[in-house]
């Protein structure tokens, strides 16, 4: 049989998979095969059989490399034996610790260990404690666990810290050479109240070109971005650490920065009233929102104010209010920014860019780092105008690099895969909307559906399905455009303090401005052959294959680390939410179904903005089928339907802190509201509330009398939800591995590549 090489991915239920290096489908490893390996080991495996759906199952024939990173877990003492239960349940096995290898740790503490003996078919792995992190309830412990669990680099090397310390505290005369002096231009930064690093500043003024009837009115829009590339050079310790991290990681109350604080919050941060080096995208935008011309150049600026979204939104809403009065000298420019934003919105609509209004939340912590409350993050015109300005600059950067035919990293978001497209087409057809997507869908089709359905009761469900059908955005040197934003070429230029791809883009733009070529593998610029811009002769051929391989590797590295940062952030937020909900056990809340799966419903609570699972065994004495096309659970006897957007009332029944899961129980008192279910795409109610109560009561009574007979009659054709009976417990046990608790399913989690202002613009 065929042999493959790849990385082991463990599962909390005991089985695992081999993620193949050649891109073939993952190879399933049964629990007995996982006894000899651990999560993230590299192995050679042989395909031994295929299941009914054609999925391969394998057997490990050789272990190529053992993962050497530390394992984080809780120290336990059971039956006279010291054990560490890994925090990452994908490891699947407890690690035995000799009595003389526990260091100074005590029972229950969180520790880091290294393996001294690897697992075998007949023995557990053995390790020793290398670091004691502290007690599980210590403030910030969830972050300490996450950065190690996901292998997030969180300590700068001594060489990097020494290089950062040697940098000057202020700009020197030599730093200003060959730069445009824009210190008199009233550029301002606009960020959230809790922002500490400011990597973009904006300015806008009216502009017209031509005379008489041929005059073109519009605006001059300046986007100044911190010039990190001036301080972080290829091959130096600062660059090595920045590349390894690839991105800053944002947690509640803490940030793991990509660059040392002296750079991220000091020299490279566009703090108010201090001189800073920047790369400027200078654009001319007409009244239709089209960028008619642009240029890039290095500059020195001095931010005239550090503004917040709240402050700017209030000033724009009331130009005579206290916020506007306080910033009287800047108000004309802020109003111009608002005008150019409205023009850019017109262009967005013409392109057909996908834009869903979603509710984002912000965790507010107390002094101990625990959740005090969770509040919705209000998205104002201030957020949107900065977003549109950044998008415009990113598009210009992509166009500039593509025009020079220079290798670089693009931010690529491709359209739906054929499988996701078919699923979406079937879903829309089942709803009977009269709206559909073509076999070669365009962004405008998605936006048209979103606009046409925004006032429907099931709008949230439809928009969620549209989002889930999209792929995840990645970094790659192959420019395939950005589907969600409807751009033919798009890159990331605006956040080099916290994203390494932006730093690479800055280096490429500087090289093009100097009529040279930047080589990623060596960082060499001076000895590269010169290139010419569009105004000159035809640009040279594209980069050779060997160089493109380096860019592809860099793109894959940055994309993977971006996902790692997201996973670590979600893990911390999930832990905090679980800890928060432990104080609300037994309490009842109203909520909305946010996702439907074959094993239950995910419900988001109205008051707390926390998501949990109502397992299918908690839906009462009824058989439910999962309708994949409609994305709903439907009761066979009563016709009860649960779909995204259904209003429910639940009780917090269980919180699993280790598994990051919150379980709800459906409350029976709210039957009338839950039975108000939509008909086929029309939202019609199936019957009157009173008759539904009677019908359900009769069915439940019959089920209690004929429980065993009903089970035999249905066989394995439907999933049984039997309340608290023994058979329900078996179903629960079988499906326990599918529970996702506070985390949304992977398809939903990876489906939103559309730019949103979200977490301080870090996701654009």
XYZ file of C-alpha atoms in Angstrom:
764
model
C 0.000 0.000 0.000
C 1.024 3.629 -0.429
C 3.252 5.270 2.178
C 3.106 8.952 3.053
C 5.029 11.319 5.293
C 3.442 13.995 7.399
C 2.650 15.497 10.784
C 0.490 13.799 13.388
C -2.557 15.784 14.490
C -4.045 14.316 17.655
C -7.728 14.446 18.600
C -9.117 14.764 22.097
C -11.116 11.514 21.589
C -7.934 9.432 21.281
C -7.641 8.958 17.532
C -5.586 11.143 15.218
C -4.658 12.038 11.664
C -1.535 12.368 9.552
C -1.440 15.686 7.725
C 0.354 14.632 4.548
C 3.254 16.690 3.238
C 2.161 16.123 -0.362
C -1.234 17.754 0.180
C -3.200 14.504 -0.037
C -6.236 14.034 2.252
C -5.455 13.499 5.924
C -4.796 9.900 6.923
C -6.899 8.603 9.834
C -5.026 6.924 12.705
C -7.096 4.744 15.077
C -6.504 5.045 18.869
C -4.151 2.054 19.028
C -1.861 3.696 16.460
C -1.775 6.888 18.539
C -0.297 5.029 21.527
C 3.224 5.242 20.077
C 3.102 8.838 18.823
C 2.171 12.267 20.129
C 0.561 15.322 18.611
C 2.895 17.142 16.153
C 5.310 14.199 15.720
C 6.489 13.613 12.145
C 5.905 10.095 10.865
C 5.851 7.826 7.853
C 2.554 5.978 7.596
C 1.128 3.320 5.312
C -2.440 3.399 3.981
C -4.024 0.083 4.984
C -7.694 0.560 4.032
C -10.393 3.004 2.979
C -13.709 3.541 4.729
C -17.136 3.606 3.045
C -16.670 7.243 2.011
C -13.269 6.593 0.491
C -11.291 8.159 3.345
C -7.901 6.552 3.995
C -6.931 4.845 7.258
C -3.296 4.219 8.068
C -0.683 2.610 10.275
C 2.519 4.259 11.496
C 5.581 2.484 10.092
C 8.303 4.909 11.171
C 8.688 7.941 13.437
C 10.791 10.492 11.587
C 10.995 13.243 14.209
C 9.758 13.707 17.749
C 8.345 17.092 18.689
C 10.774 18.653 21.165
C 8.751 21.617 22.391
C 7.614 21.837 25.995
C 4.243 20.365 26.979
C 2.034 22.377 29.331
C -0.245 20.711 31.864
C -1.449 20.281 35.439
C 0.659 18.277 37.907
C -1.353 15.469 39.517
C -0.599 12.844 42.185
C -2.745 9.726 41.801
C -2.183 6.357 43.449
C 1.341 7.330 44.453
C 2.268 8.245 40.872
C 3.076 11.763 39.645
C 1.437 12.677 36.361
C 1.025 15.713 34.140
C -2.286 16.005 32.309
C -1.537 18.032 29.158
C -3.531 21.233 28.710
C -3.729 20.455 24.994
C -6.029 17.427 24.909
C -4.751 16.512 21.461
C -1.757 14.836 23.155
C -4.148 12.114 24.290
C -1.866 10.660 27.011
C -0.829 11.721 30.487
C 2.919 12.033 31.041
C 4.463 10.203 33.971
C 6.906 12.216 36.112
C 9.490 10.562 38.378
C 9.336 11.775 41.969
C 12.767 13.395 41.688
C 11.777 15.271 38.476
C 8.905 17.432 39.744
C 11.259 20.307 40.669
C 9.555 22.463 43.312
C 6.049 22.088 41.875
C 3.080 21.070 44.008
C -0.091 19.206 43.129
C -2.464 21.203 40.939
C 0.080 23.681 39.612
C 0.582 24.386 35.923
C 3.986 23.224 34.723
C 6.024 22.871 31.548
C 7.721 19.550 30.936
C 10.090 17.971 28.474
C 9.976 14.306 27.531
C 12.740 11.994 28.704
C 11.117 8.794 27.391
C 8.835 8.603 24.376
C 5.619 6.559 24.385
C 5.437 2.992 23.117
C 2.696 0.459 22.576
C 3.010 -0.730 26.194
C 4.252 2.303 28.117
C 3.305 5.911 28.703
C 5.645 8.814 27.970
C 7.894 10.001 30.807
C 9.080 13.561 31.377
C 10.519 16.061 33.810
C 9.329 19.474 34.960
C 11.342 22.309 33.424
C 9.239 25.325 34.482
C 6.596 25.993 37.116
C 4.114 28.548 35.773
C 1.980 28.818 38.914
C -1.551 28.060 40.061
C -4.385 27.806 37.569
C -6.214 30.713 39.228
C -3.268 33.128 39.046
C -4.088 36.299 37.051
C -2.955 35.934 33.446
C -2.308 32.192 33.745
C -4.625 31.485 30.794
C -2.332 33.596 28.593
C 0.820 31.917 29.884
C -0.754 28.570 29.021
C -1.920 29.674 25.573
C 1.424 31.083 24.405
C 3.111 27.788 25.284
C 0.275 25.554 24.165
C 0.305 27.129 20.692
C 4.069 27.648 20.677
C 3.790 31.418 20.315
C 7.272 32.986 20.633
C 7.005 35.274 23.650
C 10.608 36.010 24.601
C 12.961 38.060 22.441
C 16.504 36.801 22.062
C 19.274 38.558 23.948
C 20.725 39.738 20.623
C 17.403 41.295 19.611
C 17.014 43.115 22.920
C 20.598 44.373 22.695
C 20.054 45.630 19.141
C 16.821 47.391 20.144
C 18.480 48.992 23.159
C 21.264 50.350 20.931
C 18.811 52.219 18.695
C 18.617 56.004 19.251
C 15.703 57.405 21.218
C 15.103 60.204 18.712
C 15.539 60.814 15.009
C 18.983 61.851 13.849
C 19.857 64.159 10.982
C 21.058 61.213 8.906
C 17.630 59.597 9.224
C 15.993 62.512 7.416
C 18.032 62.258 4.220
C 16.106 61.653 0.990
C 12.751 62.111 2.706
C 9.854 64.488 2.076
C 9.243 66.746 5.078
C 5.535 66.560 5.969
C 5.842 67.710 9.568
C 3.660 70.736 8.872
C 0.837 68.621 7.429
C -1.819 67.972 10.135
C -1.795 64.193 9.940
C -3.634 62.479 12.807
C -3.943 58.940 14.147
C -7.399 57.479 14.826
C -7.474 54.297 16.908
C -9.269 52.612 19.780
C -9.024 53.891 23.346
C -6.814 50.965 24.373
C -4.376 51.170 21.420
C -0.703 51.561 22.311
C 1.017 51.354 18.924
C 0.025 53.738 16.151
C 1.210 52.637 12.738
C -1.006 54.775 10.485
C -1.868 58.469 10.250
C -4.245 60.136 7.785
C -4.906 63.545 6.254
C -7.358 64.755 3.616
C -7.973 67.997 1.750
C -10.099 69.007 -1.276
C -8.359 68.789 -4.626
C -9.340 69.535 -8.196
C -7.482 69.115 -11.434
C -8.144 70.696 -14.801
C -10.057 73.857 -15.567
C -13.557 74.836 -16.530
C -15.862 72.080 -17.655
C -13.003 69.590 -17.657
C -12.195 70.182 -13.996
C -12.232 67.012 -11.883
C -13.117 67.576 -8.257
C -12.073 65.267 -5.482
C -9.680 64.945 -2.593
C -6.055 64.412 -1.830
C -5.781 61.581 0.689
C -2.522 60.908 2.538
C -1.955 57.658 4.408
C 1.339 57.698 6.323
C 2.585 54.338 7.641
C 5.375 53.814 10.160
C 8.647 53.089 8.350
C 9.646 49.953 10.256
C 11.958 48.843 7.442
C 14.299 51.738 8.285
C 15.135 50.090 11.611
C 14.560 46.364 10.955
C 17.059 45.169 8.364
C 17.223 41.716 6.723
C 19.487 39.226 8.448
C 19.694 41.121 11.744
C 18.422 39.715 15.079
C 15.448 42.095 15.060
C 14.384 40.759 11.681
C 14.913 37.118 12.651
C 12.656 37.426 15.698
C 10.065 39.426 13.749
C 9.928 36.770 11.032
C 9.628 33.962 13.581
C 6.616 35.673 15.185
C 5.176 36.994 11.873
C 2.443 38.851 13.752
C 1.569 40.416 17.071
C -0.843 38.364 19.183
C -3.645 40.202 20.972
C -5.128 38.947 24.231
C -7.454 40.712 26.660
C -5.216 43.104 28.645
C -1.986 41.839 27.025
C -0.199 41.879 23.667
C 2.671 39.650 22.520
C 4.299 42.131 20.097
C 6.143 41.291 16.906
C 8.773 43.924 17.718
C 10.345 44.994 21.030
C 8.519 47.744 22.877
C 11.162 50.337 22.062
C 10.137 50.001 18.418
C 6.449 49.057 18.621
C 5.504 51.707 21.190
C 8.408 54.070 20.636
C 10.484 54.756 17.533
C 8.022 53.239 15.055
C 4.809 54.343 16.723
C 3.338 57.543 15.270
C 2.881 59.155 18.666
C 1.569 62.735 18.709
C 3.908 65.743 18.520
C 7.095 63.758 17.842
C 8.995 63.326 14.584
C 8.630 59.912 13.017
C 9.793 58.228 9.809
C 7.066 56.960 7.519
C 6.207 55.597 4.105
C 3.435 57.660 2.510
C 0.794 56.663 0.007
C -0.348 59.961 -1.539
C -3.607 59.502 -3.471
C -5.980 61.600 -5.573
C -9.573 60.370 -5.225
C -12.416 61.651 -7.393
C -16.070 62.092 -6.430
C -16.878 58.570 -7.601
C -14.379 57.114 -5.140
C -11.858 56.093 -7.775
C -8.150 56.559 -7.063
C -7.080 58.516 -10.150
C -3.416 58.766 -9.230
C -1.063 57.809 -6.419
C 2.584 57.891 -5.456
C 4.714 56.387 -2.706
C 7.610 58.135 -0.999
C 9.538 58.076 2.278
C 8.767 61.014 4.554
C 9.164 62.436 8.020
C 5.951 63.399 9.789
C 4.709 64.647 13.133
C 1.247 63.492 14.149
C -0.816 66.494 15.218
C -3.195 64.513 17.435
C -3.948 61.071 18.804
C -7.704 60.692 18.234
C -10.041 57.865 19.186
C -12.891 56.357 17.190
C -15.379 57.493 19.817
C -14.101 61.060 19.729
C -14.088 61.319 15.937
C -17.539 59.723 15.593
C -18.987 62.227 18.071
C -17.317 65.161 16.301
C -18.626 64.067 12.895
C -22.126 63.530 14.271
C -22.232 67.015 15.814
C -19.819 69.538 14.338
C -20.773 72.017 17.064
C -20.514 69.616 19.983
C -17.803 69.533 22.673
C -15.630 66.995 20.806
C -15.681 69.123 17.646
C -14.984 72.277 19.633
C -12.008 70.642 21.305
C -10.527 69.785 17.892
C -11.646 72.965 16.102
C -8.454 73.336 14.069
C -8.666 69.739 12.803
C -12.388 69.639 12.026
C -12.102 70.792 8.366
C -9.730 67.898 7.655
C -11.894 65.406 9.548
C -14.917 66.513 7.537
C -12.896 66.058 4.342
C -11.944 62.571 5.540
C -15.613 61.829 6.018
C -16.410 63.064 2.527
C -13.723 60.989 0.852
C -14.913 57.985 2.857
C -18.427 58.423 1.468
C -16.969 58.600 -2.032
C -14.944 55.436 -1.464
C -18.131 53.730 -0.312
C -19.656 54.479 -3.717
C -16.746 52.729 -5.376
C -17.154 49.794 -3.005
C -20.795 49.446 -4.005
C -19.916 49.591 -7.717
C -17.291 46.856 -7.276
C -19.830 44.715 -5.451
C -17.563 44.102 -2.455
C -19.117 41.871 0.184
C -19.991 43.740 3.373
C -21.866 42.056 6.207
C -22.747 43.925 9.358
C -21.806 41.561 12.173
C -21.831 42.066 15.925
C -18.343 42.064 17.394
C -17.786 41.978 21.126
C -15.169 43.285 23.488
C -14.144 41.621 26.735
C -13.816 44.041 29.653
C -11.639 42.593 32.415
C -11.323 43.482 36.087
C -8.079 44.128 37.949
C -7.496 40.357 38.307
C -7.742 39.754 34.579
C -11.138 38.056 34.795
C -14.156 39.053 32.711
C -16.131 41.874 34.241
C -18.519 42.135 31.307
C -18.767 41.507 27.579
C -20.048 44.401 25.525
C -20.823 44.814 21.816
C -18.244 46.779 19.887
C -20.001 49.639 18.160
C -18.754 50.240 14.612
C -19.073 53.899 13.656
C -18.233 56.027 10.633
C -14.880 56.705 12.302
C -14.012 53.007 12.065
C -15.227 52.820 8.493
C -13.404 55.882 7.187
C -10.098 54.581 8.529
C -10.840 51.167 7.067
C -11.581 52.595 3.615
C -8.448 54.765 3.716
C -6.326 51.721 4.596
C -7.965 49.610 1.887
C -7.222 52.301 -0.694
C -3.548 52.413 0.340
C -3.273 48.611 0.267
C -4.734 48.469 -3.242
C -2.304 51.139 -4.452
C 0.595 49.177 -2.961
C -0.494 45.999 -4.757
C -0.915 47.875 -8.041
C 2.474 49.563 -7.659
C 4.277 46.251 -7.052
C 2.385 44.416 -9.787
C 3.171 47.215 -12.241
C 6.881 46.801 -11.522
C 6.543 42.994 -11.846
C 8.405 42.565 -8.591
C 7.920 39.472 -6.444
C 6.039 40.148 -3.216
C 3.304 38.816 -0.946
C -0.321 39.491 -1.842
C -3.306 39.107 0.428
C -5.323 36.614 -1.586
C -8.897 35.549 -0.980
C -10.272 33.207 -3.603
C -13.911 32.445 -4.333
C -15.793 29.475 -2.895
C -14.509 25.989 -3.578
C -16.755 23.829 -5.795
C -17.908 21.873 -2.751
C -18.831 24.994 -0.759
C -20.450 26.545 -3.809
C -22.700 23.514 -4.330
C -23.641 23.503 -0.638
C -24.584 27.178 -0.841
C -26.540 26.690 -4.059
C -28.520 23.835 -2.512
C -29.201 25.897 0.590
C -30.523 28.890 -1.362
C -32.602 26.606 -3.566
C -34.128 24.898 -0.521
C -35.155 28.256 0.900
C -36.989 29.158 -2.308
C -35.637 32.703 -2.285
C -35.504 33.124 -6.021
C -31.856 34.126 -5.544
C -28.846 32.009 -6.410
C -25.117 32.109 -7.116
C -23.706 31.081 -10.477
C -21.184 28.331 -11.121
C -18.539 31.049 -11.356
C -19.733 33.358 -8.564
C -18.738 37.000 -8.316
C -18.619 39.115 -5.135
C -21.533 41.192 -6.384
C -23.772 38.106 -6.334
C -23.066 37.593 -2.647
C -23.642 41.248 -1.841
C -26.870 41.269 -3.842
C -28.199 38.349 -1.813
C -27.115 39.991 1.446
C -28.829 43.243 0.494
C -32.037 41.553 -0.703
C -32.401 39.501 2.486
C -31.253 41.976 5.139
C -34.810 42.632 6.369
C -35.925 38.984 6.476
C -36.404 37.206 9.832
C -33.824 34.624 8.754
C -31.311 37.207 7.479
C -28.709 36.153 10.031
C -28.941 32.531 8.916
C -28.583 33.450 5.240
C -25.643 35.781 5.842
C -23.931 33.155 7.981
C -24.193 30.640 5.154
C -22.768 33.171 2.700
C -19.805 33.754 5.004
C -19.245 30.047 5.602
C -19.029 29.403 1.866
C -15.987 31.654 1.509
C -12.387 30.548 1.810
C -9.818 31.863 4.226
C -7.559 34.688 3.084
C -3.850 33.840 2.857
C -0.498 35.411 1.982
C 0.999 34.208 -1.290
C 3.217 35.577 -4.096
C 0.666 34.380 -6.675
C -1.802 37.222 -7.142
C -5.292 35.748 -7.482
C -7.164 38.814 -6.278
C -9.382 39.338 -3.256
C -12.869 37.909 -3.717
C -14.535 39.443 -0.664
C -13.249 42.957 -1.322
C -13.642 42.588 -5.098
C -10.072 43.686 -5.862
C -7.955 42.311 -8.685
C -4.829 42.872 -6.599
C -4.588 43.452 -2.870
C -1.778 43.382 -0.336
C -1.054 44.462 3.228
C 0.940 47.668 3.518
C -0.579 49.498 6.495
C 0.539 47.601 9.631
C 4.266 46.813 9.544
C 4.548 47.173 13.348
C 2.409 44.090 13.882
C 2.490 42.130 10.599
C 5.623 40.839 8.906
C 4.074 40.704 5.387
C 3.568 44.481 5.587
C 7.241 44.904 6.416
C 8.183 42.867 3.341
C 5.881 44.987 1.184
C 7.604 48.143 2.459
C 10.996 46.714 1.497
C 9.754 45.869 -1.982
C 8.256 49.344 -2.504
C 11.517 50.975 -1.401
C 13.450 48.765 -3.797
C 11.149 49.674 -6.682
C 11.452 53.389 -5.822
C 15.231 52.987 -6.084
C 14.829 51.150 -9.411
C 16.270 47.991 -7.889
C 15.091 44.538 -6.891
C 14.770 43.136 -3.378
C 15.827 39.500 -2.903
C 13.988 37.838 -0.050
C 16.420 34.975 0.437
C 19.447 37.220 1.029
C 17.939 40.626 1.701
C 20.452 41.868 -0.861
C 19.505 45.110 -2.606
C 22.652 46.944 -3.681
C 23.925 44.202 -5.988
C 20.587 43.445 -7.603
C 20.111 44.364 -11.263
C 18.184 47.618 -11.688
C 14.572 47.586 -12.829
C 12.497 50.231 -14.532
C 9.055 51.506 -13.662
C 6.087 51.738 -15.986
C 7.143 55.076 -17.406
C 10.260 53.528 -18.862
C 10.833 50.441 -20.888
C 8.931 47.208 -20.455
C 9.486 45.766 -16.969
C 11.820 42.793 -16.712
C 10.589 39.244 -16.517
C 9.123 37.862 -13.343
C 11.329 36.588 -10.560
C 13.013 33.229 -11.176
C 11.434 30.079 -9.801
C 14.014 29.691 -7.007
C 13.266 33.152 -5.674
C 9.526 32.603 -5.923
C 9.947 29.492 -3.788
C 11.316 31.694 -1.002
C 8.327 34.007 -1.300
C 5.945 31.047 -1.234
C 7.635 29.764 1.901
C 7.379 33.172 3.544
C 3.695 33.428 2.620
C 2.919 29.993 4.034
C 4.843 30.829 7.226
C 3.021 34.131 7.746
C -0.381 32.564 7.001
C 0.239 29.711 9.445
C 1.406 32.057 12.198
C -1.612 34.283 11.626
C -3.860 31.265 12.212
C -1.803 30.305 15.259
C -2.269 33.773 16.720
C -6.022 33.581 16.106
C -6.236 30.168 17.755
C -4.284 31.319 20.804
C -6.467 34.416 21.180
C -9.658 32.371 20.846
C -8.389 29.844 23.374
C -7.804 32.571 25.971
C -11.173 34.174 25.304
C -12.875 30.775 25.550
C -11.162 30.073 28.887
C -12.186 33.470 30.256
C -15.773 32.964 29.109
C -15.926 29.519 30.697
C -14.564 30.900 33.948
C -17.100 33.707 33.726
C -20.021 31.361 33.083
C -19.136 29.153 36.042
C -20.573 31.951 38.157
C -23.873 31.697 36.242
C -24.555 27.954 36.471
C -28.267 27.249 36.716
C -29.306 30.682 35.477
C -31.706 31.122 32.569
C -31.172 33.387 29.561
C -32.774 34.200 26.258
C -30.649 33.639 23.203
C -30.462 33.072 19.474
C -29.385 29.947 17.619
C -26.108 30.893 15.946
C -25.263 27.546 14.306
C -26.949 24.199 13.683
C -25.110 20.886 13.460
C -26.050 17.225 13.410
C -25.262 16.999 17.121
C -27.055 20.080 18.423
C -27.499 23.818 18.424
C -25.063 26.587 19.237
C -26.827 29.388 21.069
C -25.539 32.918 21.739
C -26.956 34.534 24.870
C -28.497 37.972 24.391
C -27.324 39.504 27.654
C -23.854 37.982 27.957
C -22.742 37.495 24.308
C -21.476 34.020 25.176
C -22.007 30.987 22.954
C -22.690 27.467 24.160
C -24.047 24.135 22.940
C -27.523 22.700 23.382
C -26.758 19.060 22.687
C -29.316 17.140 20.652
C -30.006 14.959 23.712
C -31.299 18.074 25.485
C -34.024 18.841 22.955
C -36.658 16.611 24.558
C -38.461 13.383 23.623
C -38.229 13.735 19.865
C -36.286 12.364 16.906
C -34.389 15.019 14.962
C -32.903 14.902 11.508
C -30.221 17.312 10.359
C -31.164 18.913 7.054
C -27.830 19.955 5.576
C -29.383 21.856 2.682
C -31.524 23.991 5.005
C -29.029 23.931 7.870
C -31.684 23.015 10.389
C -32.754 20.277 12.805
C -36.284 19.020 12.210
C -38.333 16.816 14.527
C -39.791 13.800 12.711
C -43.054 13.682 14.654
C -43.879 17.310 15.375
C -42.056 19.010 12.548
C -40.293 21.276 15.021
C -37.463 23.147 13.323
C -34.381 24.785 14.756
C -32.330 26.945 12.415
C -29.972 29.888 12.700
C -31.871 32.851 14.087
C -34.418 30.824 16.078
C -35.161 32.434 19.439
C -34.788 30.127 22.456
C -34.539 30.209 26.225
C -31.828 28.124 27.844
C -30.298 27.311 31.201
C -26.542 27.152 31.827
C -26.146 23.486 32.736
C -22.428 22.689 32.543
C -19.076 24.407 32.121
C -15.950 22.432 31.209
C -13.008 24.730 31.836
C -10.411 22.263 30.571
C -12.365 21.521 27.404
C -13.352 25.185 26.882
C -17.005 24.126 26.553
C -20.260 25.606 27.796
C -23.400 23.474 27.691
C -26.972 24.764 27.830
C -30.250 23.013 28.495
C -33.384 23.987 26.612
C -36.052 25.363 28.909
C -39.499 23.805 28.495
C -41.355 26.909 29.694
C -40.667 28.584 26.378
C -42.274 26.002 24.098
C -44.601 28.493 22.446
C -41.790 30.701 21.232
C -39.617 27.803 20.071
C -42.448 26.196 18.165
C -42.934 29.343 16.106
C -40.943 27.937 13.235
C -40.611 29.164 9.708
C -42.130 27.326 6.780
C -40.313 26.641 3.533
C -38.506 29.923 2.943
C -41.594 31.954 3.888
C -41.291 32.352 7.640
C -44.899 31.095 8.015
C -45.984 29.578 11.332
C -47.004 25.931 11.062
C -49.928 26.128 13.483
C -51.300 28.144 16.353
C -49.273 28.238 19.533
C -51.931 26.519 21.660
C -52.426 23.595 19.305
C -48.664 23.106 19.091
C -48.422 22.818 22.862
C -51.166 20.163 22.881
C -49.633 18.287 19.962
C -46.222 18.213 21.555
C -47.639 17.068 24.899
C -49.437 14.191 23.186
C -46.335 13.155 21.319
C -44.187 13.238 24.439
C -46.764 11.148 26.331
C -46.836 8.586 23.520
C -43.041 8.487 23.384
C -42.819 7.792 27.095
C -45.215 4.857 26.784
C -43.768 3.419 23.585
C -40.163 4.454 24.009
C -38.611 1.096 23.245
C -40.957 0.337 20.376
C -40.251 3.690 18.764
C -36.547 3.100 19.019
C -36.823 -0.313 17.374
C -39.056 1.051 14.618
C -36.709 3.895 13.763
C -33.539 1.839 14.055
C -30.501 3.841 13.010
C -32.370 6.138 10.631
C -32.632 9.054 12.984
C -30.817 10.475 15.949
C -32.697 9.964 19.196
C -32.991 12.699 21.765
C -34.172 10.926 24.912
C -33.694 13.516 27.612
C -31.841 12.020 30.535
C -32.346 8.326 29.696
C -29.546 5.803 29.497
C -29.585 5.675 25.684
C -29.235 9.435 25.593
C -26.097 9.117 27.664
C -24.651 6.741 25.072
C -25.422 9.205 22.289
C -23.802 11.935 24.358
C -20.695 9.833 24.862
C -20.392 9.039 21.162
C -20.765 12.662 20.134
C -18.725 14.196 22.929
C -15.780 14.699 20.635
C -17.879 16.875 18.335
C -18.803 19.403 20.971
C -17.257 22.795 20.316
C -18.546 24.770 23.306
C -17.793 28.450 23.074
C -15.837 27.999 19.900
C -17.768 28.055 16.644
C -17.348 25.128 14.225
C -14.300 25.271 11.969
C -16.365 26.015 8.877
C -17.734 29.124 10.541
C -14.501 30.070 12.175
C -12.526 30.094 8.917
C -15.202 31.622 6.767
C -14.790 35.329 7.302
C -11.972 36.728 5.173
C -13.798 40.025 4.650
C -11.998 43.029 6.108
C -13.576 44.431 9.260
C -12.302 47.034 11.667
C -12.498 44.516 14.489
C -9.443 44.339 16.644
C -7.686 47.627 16.015
C -7.544 47.092 12.248
C -5.201 44.137 12.708
C -7.292 41.858 10.485
C -7.320 44.006 7.282
